[in-house]
CSV table of C-alpha atoms in Angstrom, one decimal:
chain,number,residue,atom,x,y,z
A,1,MET,CA,-0.1,0.2,0.1
A,2,ILE,CA,0.9,3.7,-0.2
A,3,HIS,CA,3.2,4.8,2.1
A,4,THR,CA,1.7,6.7,5.0
A,5,LYS,CA,4.0,9.9,4.3
A,6,TYR,CA,2.5,10.6,0.9
A,7,LEU,CA,-1.0,10.1,2.0
A,8,ASN,CA,-0.6,12.8,4.3
A,9,SER,CA,0.0,15.0,1.4
A,10,LEU,CA,-2.8,14.0,-0.9
A,11,LYS,CA,-6.6,15.2,-0.7
A,12,VAL,CA,-9.3,12.5,-1.7
A,13,VAL,CA,-11.4,14.7,-3.1
A,14,TYR,CA,-14.2,12.0,-4.3
A,15,GLY,CA,-14.0,8.4,-3.7
A,16,LYS,CA,-11.7,5.7,-2.2
A,17,LEU,CA,-8.2,5.2,-3.1
A,18,GLU,CA,-8.7,1.9,-4.2
A,19,PHE,CA,-6.8,-0.4,-6.4
A,20,ARG,CA,-9.0,-2.6,-8.2
A,21,SER,CA,-8.5,-5.1,-10.9
A,22,ASP,CA,-11.6,-5.6,-12.3
A,23,SER,CA,-12.8,-4.1,-15.9
A,24,HIS,CA,-15.6,-3.4,-17.2
A,25,GLN,CA,-17.6,-3.5,-21.3
A,26,ILE,CA,-16.2,-0.6,-23.3
A,27,PHE,CA,-18.4,2.5,-24.2
A,28,ASP,CA,-21.0,0.8,-21.9
A,29,ASN,CA,-24.6,2.2,-22.1
A,30,ASN,CA,-25.0,3.5,-18.9
A,31,ILE,CA,-21.4,5.4,-19.2
A,32,ILE,CA,-22.7,7.1,-22.4
A,33,ASN,CA,-25.8,8.1,-20.5
A,34,PHE,CA,-23.5,8.8,-17.5
A,35,VAL,CA,-21.4,11.3,-19.9
A,36,ASN,CA,-24.8,12.9,-22.3
A,37,THR,CA,-26.6,13.9,-18.4
A,38,ILE,CA,-23.2,15.5,-18.0
A,39,ALA,CA,-23.5,17.4,-21.1
A,40,LYS,CA,-27.3,18.0,-20.3
A,41,GLU,CA,-26.4,19.7,-17.0
A,42,ILE,CA,-23.8,21.9,-18.5
A,43,PHE,CA,-26.4,23.5,-21.3
A,44,LYS,CA,-28.6,23.3,-18.8
A,45,ASN,CA,-27.0,26.2,-16.9
A,46,LYS,CA,-26.6,29.5,-18.6
A,47,ASN,CA,-24.1,30.9,-16.3
A,48,PHE,CA,-21.5,27.9,-17.7
A,49,ARG,CA,-21.5,29.4,-21.1
A,50,LYS,CA,-18.7,32.2,-20.1
A,51,TYR,CA,-16.7,29.3,-20.2
A,52,SER,CA,-15.7,28.2,-23.8
A,53,ASP,CA,-13.7,25.1,-22.4
A,54,LEU,CA,-16.6,23.9,-20.8
A,55,ILE,CA,-19.0,24.2,-23.4
A,56,PHE,CA,-16.8,22.6,-26.1
A,57,PHE,CA,-16.9,19.9,-23.4
A,58,ALA,CA,-20.6,19.1,-22.9
A,59,PHE,CA,-20.4,20.0,-27.1
A,60,TRP,CA,-18.0,16.5,-27.5
A,61,CYS,CA,-19.8,14.8,-24.5
A,62,ARG,CA,-23.7,14.6,-26.2
A,63,LYS,CA,-24.5,11.0,-27.1
A,64,SER,CA,-24.6,11.2,-30.4
A,65,ASN,CA,-21.0,12.1,-30.6
A,66,LEU,CA,-20.2,9.5,-28.3
A,67,ILE,CA,-21.9,6.6,-30.0
A,68,LYS,CA,-19.9,8.1,-33.3
A,69,ILE,CA,-16.7,7.3,-31.8
A,70,SER,CA,-17.3,4.2,-30.1
A,71,LYS,CA,-18.0,3.1,-33.9
A,72,LYS,CA,-14.6,3.1,-34.5
A,73,TYR,CA,-13.2,0.9,-31.3
A,74,LYS,CA,-16.0,-1.5,-31.0
A,75,SER,CA,-14.3,-4.7,-32.3
A,76,GLU,CA,-13.9,-8.7,-31.1
A,77,GLU,CA,-10.6,-7.7,-29.8
A,78,LEU,CA,-12.1,-4.6,-27.6
A,79,ILE,CA,-14.2,-5.5,-25.3
A,80,LEU,CA,-13.1,-5.2,-21.9
A,81,GLY,CA,-10.3,-2.4,-19.9
A,82,ARG,CA,-7.6,-3.0,-18.0
A,83,GLY,CA,-8.1,-2.6,-14.2
A,84,THR,CA,-7.6,0.7,-12.7
A,85,VAL,CA,-6.2,3.6,-14.5
A,86,PHE,CA,-3.9,6.5,-12.5
A,87,HIS,CA,-4.9,9.6,-14.8
A,88,VAL,CA,-2.3,12.7,-14.6
A,89,PRO,CA,-3.8,15.1,-16.7
A,90,PRO,CA,-1.7,19.0,-17.1
A,91,SER,CA,-2.6,21.2,-14.6
A,92,ASN,CA,-2.6,24.0,-16.5
A,93,VAL,CA,-5.2,23.0,-18.8
A,94,PRO,CA,-8.8,22.9,-16.2
A,95,ILE,CA,-11.2,21.0,-18.4
A,96,ASN,CA,-8.2,18.0,-19.3
A,97,PHE,CA,-8.9,16.0,-17.0
A,98,ALA,CA,-12.5,15.6,-17.8
A,99,TYR,CA,-11.5,14.3,-20.8
A,100,SER,CA,-9.3,11.5,-19.7
A,101,LEU,CA,-12.0,10.9,-17.3
A,102,ILE,CA,-14.4,10.5,-19.4
A,103,PHE,CA,-11.8,8.4,-21.9
A,104,GLY,CA,-11.5,6.4,-18.8
A,105,LEU,CA,-14.8,5.4,-18.4
A,106,LEU,CA,-15.6,4.5,-21.9
A,107,SER,CA,-12.3,2.6,-22.2
A,108,GLY,CA,-13.7,0.3,-19.5
A,109,ASN,CA,-12.0,0.9,-16.8
A,110,ASN,CA,-11.6,1.7,-13.1
A,111,ASN,CA,-10.3,5.8,-12.7
A,112,ILE,CA,-7.7,7.6,-10.5
A,113,ILE,CA,-8.1,11.0,-11.9
A,114,ARG,CA,-5.3,13.8,-10.5
A,115,LEU,CA,-7.3,17.3,-10.4
A,116,PRO,CA,-5.5,20.6,-11.1
A,117,SER,CA,-3.9,21.6,-7.7
A,118,LYS,CA,-4.7,25.1,-9.0
A,119,ASN,CA,-8.1,26.2,-8.2
A,120,PHE,CA,-10.1,26.6,-11.4
A,121,ASP,CA,-13.8,27.8,-11.7
A,122,GLN,CA,-14.5,25.5,-14.6
A,123,VAL,CA,-13.3,22.7,-12.6
A,124,ASN,CA,-15.2,23.3,-9.4
A,125,ILE,CA,-18.1,23.7,-11.6
A,126,LEU,CA,-17.9,20.3,-13.5
A,127,LEU,CA,-16.9,18.5,-10.3
A,128,LYS,CA,-20.5,19.8,-9.2
A,129,ILE,CA,-22.1,18.7,-11.8
A,130,ILE,CA,-20.9,15.3,-11.7
A,131,PHE,CA,-20.9,14.8,-8.2
A,132,LYS,CA,-24.8,15.7,-7.8
A,133,ILE,CA,-25.4,13.2,-11.2
A,134,LEU,CA,-23.3,10.4,-9.1
A,135,ARG,CA,-26.4,10.7,-6.6
A,136,ASN,CA,-28.9,9.5,-9.1
A,137,LYS,CA,-29.4,5.9,-8.6
A,138,ARG,CA,-29.2,5.4,-11.5
A,139,PHE,CA,-25.7,6.1,-12.1
A,140,SER,CA,-24.7,4.5,-8.6
A,141,ASN,CA,-22.8,1.7,-9.8
A,142,LEU,CA,-20.1,4.6,-11.0
A,143,LYS,CA,-19.2,5.6,-7.7
A,144,LYS,CA,-16.8,2.9,-6.6
A,145,ARG,CA,-15.2,3.4,-10.3
A,146,LEU,CA,-14.0,7.0,-9.6
A,147,CYS,CA,-11.5,8.5,-7.4
A,148,PHE,CA,-10.7,12.4,-7.8
A,149,ILE,CA,-7.2,13.5,-6.0
A,150,LYS,CA,-5.6,16.8,-5.5
A,151,TYR,CA,-1.8,17.1,-4.7
A,152,ASP,CA,0.4,19.8,-5.6
A,153,ARG,CA,3.4,18.2,-7.8
A,154,SER,CA,5.4,15.7,-6.7
A,155,LYS,CA,7.3,12.4,-8.5
A,156,GLU,CA,7.1,10.5,-5.2
A,157,ILE,CA,3.0,10.4,-4.9
A,158,SER,CA,2.8,9.8,-8.5
A,159,SER,CA,5.5,6.9,-8.5
A,160,GLN,CA,4.1,5.4,-5.4
A,161,ILE,CA,0.3,5.6,-6.8
A,162,SER,CA,1.8,4.2,-10.2
A,163,LYS,CA,3.2,1.0,-8.7
A,164,PHE,CA,-0.5,0.1,-7.8
A,165,VAL,CA,-2.7,0.7,-11.4
A,166,ASN,CA,-2.8,-1.6,-13.9
A,167,ALA,CA,-2.4,1.8,-16.3
A,168,ARG,CA,-1.3,5.2,-16.4
A,169,LEU,CA,-2.6,8.0,-18.4
A,170,VAL,CA,0.3,10.8,-18.2
A,171,TRP,CA,-0.2,14.1,-20.3
A,172,GLY,CA,1.7,16.3,-21.3
A,173,GLY,CA,5.1,17.0,-20.2
A,174,ASP,CA,8.4,16.3,-22.0
A,175,GLU,CA,9.9,13.4,-19.5
C-alpha cells in the first residue's frame, strides 16, 4: 500500500483510493448516458456559457458524438478495460482532467484522476455536476469506479500510486 508519508500530502476529493483489477465493457450504455447527462447539465445552466472550454466539453459529451466515437473502437478484440487507470492531466488546462475521466470510463476502467492543483472555476463547476449526477440511483454503480485526488506536483506520490495501478494516462510534459 502507499506509504503513509505520501498519503498525508494527498487529498481525496471524491471516492476511495482503491486499486481494483476488475474491468468493464467498453462504451457501456450506462457510461454513455452518464456522460450525456453531464452535457445536459452544463447546457441547462446559462452561467456556464462564459467558459468556452466547458461548453466545448459538453458539446463533445453528447450521446450522438459518443456513439459515433464508439463505432471506431468496438471490435472483438476491444471489449474490456484494463483495471484501474491513474490519470495525470496537465494542471494548467482546467478541463483536461474531465476528458481523461471520460476516456477512462468509456474504455471500461476504474479511474484515479489527479485534479489540477490550481483552483479553476470550471473544475469546481464540473465536479459539482458530476457529484450531483452520481447521487442518481441510475449511476450509483459508477461511484466505486471513480476517485478524484489532489496534491501538489510530486514525483514521489505519482510513483507510489503508479506501483498499484494497471495503467497510467499521463498528459503532456517532456519526460
